[in-house]
Amino acid sequence: MNHNIILIGYMGSGKSTVAKELHIKTGVEIIDTDKMLVKEQGRSINEIFQTDGEAAFRKLETELLRRLSEGESNYILSTGGGMPVREENRAILKSLGTVFFLKADTDTILERVKEDTQRPLLQGTDQRAKITAMLKERTPMYELAADHVIETDGKTVEEVVSEILCLARK
Ligand code: S3P
């Protein structure tokens, strides 16, 4: 049985911020899949998408999860927003620990990502339409992957973290 805390959710749903606060509260280390891939590849997410394409990035994500599933340890896993889209990834995420879906609506997400230049899937015009369409497509997959759905709209990071810790300790 693995007791890692796994954070999933759309871009800008607060996974990195919540992971940092969880780390402060618990002292447990954070593994951030995007950061790990950037480090291992020696290039940014934008560069990976531009040079090799999204499919190649998705393959790297799955390979990373497979490697994580071979080791056992105590960590908070902050995942890229597309991680739960693949069925294989959803199964691995579940096997790695307790999965928390940080749910946020389009307005909350738009506010957080509107100035962002590091997320290839959100560049260009009409961010709102892109986010709305992707949320519609992905939300069922996030829900399938999740053990717990955490509604984050209008909540502070501290409130979200308290909910997660309360559920994780049960
Ligand atoms: C993606 C989310 C990003 C990153 C990549 C693709 C997605 O991570 O993995 O740009 O498909 O939702 P964040 O959710 O940390 O922004």
Short mmCIF file of N, CA, C and O in Angstrom, two decimals, residues 3 5 17 27-28 35 43 45 47-48 53 77 99 107-108 114 117-121 124 130 147 154-155:
data_model
loop_
_atom_site.label_atom_id
_atom_site.label_comp_id
_atom_site.label_asym_id
_atom_site.label_seq_id
_atom_site.Cartn_x
_atom_site.Cartn_y
_atom_site.Cartn_z
N HIS A 3 1.14 5.45 0.24
CA HIS A 3 0.37 6.54 0.81
C HIS A 3 0.75 7.92 0.27
O HIS A 3 0.54 8.93 0.92
N ILE A 5 0.61 11.33 -1.72
CA ILE A 5 -0.49 12.22 -2.10
C ILE A 5 -0.28 12.61 -3.56
O ILE A 5 0.78 13.12 -3.93
N THR A 17 1.09 25.06 -6.24
CA THR A 17 0.95 25.87 -5.02
C THR A 17 0.51 25.00 -3.85
O THR A 17 1.03 25.11 -2.73
N GLY A 27 6.43 18.39 5.59
CA GLY A 27 7.85 18.09 5.39
C GLY A 27 8.09 17.02 4.33
O GLY A 27 9.23 16.67 4.04
N VAL A 28 7.01 16.52 3.74
CA VAL A 28 7.16 15.47 2.72
C VAL A 28 7.64 16.09 1.40
O VAL A 28 7.18 17.16 1.02
N LYS A 35 8.51 19.35 -13.90
CA LYS A 35 9.88 19.78 -13.56
C LYS A 35 10.87 18.65 -13.79
O LYS A 35 11.99 18.86 -14.26
N ARG A 43 15.40 20.58 -21.54
CA ARG A 43 14.71 21.59 -22.35
C ARG A 43 13.32 21.85 -21.76
O ARG A 43 12.81 21.04 -20.97
N ILE A 45 9.16 22.64 -21.52
CA ILE A 45 7.96 21.95 -22.04
C ILE A 45 7.65 22.49 -23.44
O ILE A 45 7.35 21.74 -24.36
N GLU A 47 9.69 23.67 -25.62
CA GLU A 47 10.65 23.11 -26.58
C GLU A 47 10.31 21.65 -26.92
O GLU A 47 10.40 21.25 -28.08
N ILE A 48 9.93 20.89 -25.91
CA ILE A 48 9.59 19.48 -26.16
C ILE A 48 8.39 19.42 -27.12
O ILE A 48 8.41 18.68 -28.11
N GLY A 53 6.66 17.30 -30.51
CA GLY A 53 5.19 17.19 -30.57
C GLY A 53 4.58 16.70 -29.27
O GLY A 53 5.28 16.16 -28.40
N LEU A 77 2.99 14.06 -5.17
CA LEU A 77 3.22 14.07 -6.61
C LEU A 77 2.33 15.13 -7.26
O LEU A 77 1.11 15.06 -7.19
N VAL A 99 -5.38 9.83 -4.82
CA VAL A 99 -5.42 10.84 -5.89
C VAL A 99 -6.46 11.92 -5.57
O VAL A 99 -7.64 11.62 -5.37
N ASP A 107 -13.25 30.49 -15.01
CA ASP A 107 -12.85 31.84 -14.57
C ASP A 107 -11.62 31.79 -13.69
O ASP A 107 -10.69 32.58 -13.84
N THR A 108 -11.62 30.85 -12.73
CA THR A 108 -10.48 30.73 -11.81
C THR A 108 -9.21 30.40 -12.61
O THR A 108 -8.15 31.00 -12.40
N LYS A 114 -3.69 33.50 -17.63
CA LYS A 114 -3.82 34.42 -18.77
C LYS A 114 -2.51 35.04 -19.24
O LYS A 114 -2.35 35.32 -20.42
N THR A 117 3.22 32.00 -20.50
CA THR A 117 3.78 31.72 -21.84
C THR A 117 4.41 30.33 -21.88
O THR A 117 4.96 29.92 -22.88
N GLN A 118 4.35 29.63 -20.77
CA GLN A 118 5.05 28.34 -20.65
C GLN A 118 4.17 27.12 -20.91
O GLN A 118 4.61 26.00 -20.81
N ARG A 119 2.90 27.36 -21.21
CA ARG A 119 2.00 26.22 -21.43
C ARG A 119 1.58 26.20 -22.91
O ARG A 119 0.68 26.94 -23.32
N PRO A 120 2.22 25.32 -23.69
CA PRO A 120 1.99 25.34 -25.14
C PRO A 120 0.53 25.20 -25.54
O PRO A 120 0.10 25.78 -26.54
N LEU A 121 -0.25 24.46 -24.76
CA LEU A 121 -1.64 24.23 -25.17
C LEU A 121 -2.55 25.44 -24.93
O LEU A 121 -3.68 25.45 -25.39
N GLY A 124 -1.87 31.48 -27.95
CA GLY A 124 -2.76 31.90 -29.04
C GLY A 124 -4.00 32.58 -28.52
O GLY A 124 -4.06 32.99 -27.36
N LYS A 130 -10.76 27.73 -25.28
CA LYS A 130 -9.88 26.54 -25.19
C LYS A 130 -10.05 25.87 -23.83
O LYS A 130 -10.21 24.65 -23.74
N ASP A 147 -9.54 9.76 -6.29
CA ASP A 147 -10.16 9.18 -5.10
C ASP A 147 -11.02 10.26 -4.44
O ASP A 147 -12.05 9.96 -3.84
N GLY A 154 -12.82 29.79 -4.91
CA GLY A 154 -13.13 30.64 -3.76
C GLY A 154 -12.49 30.19 -2.46
O GLY A 154 -12.75 30.75 -1.40
N LYS A 155 -11.65 29.16 -2.51
CA LYS A 155 -11.00 28.69 -1.27
C LYS A 155 -9.55 29.15 -1.23
O LYS A 155 -8.92 29.29 -2.28
#
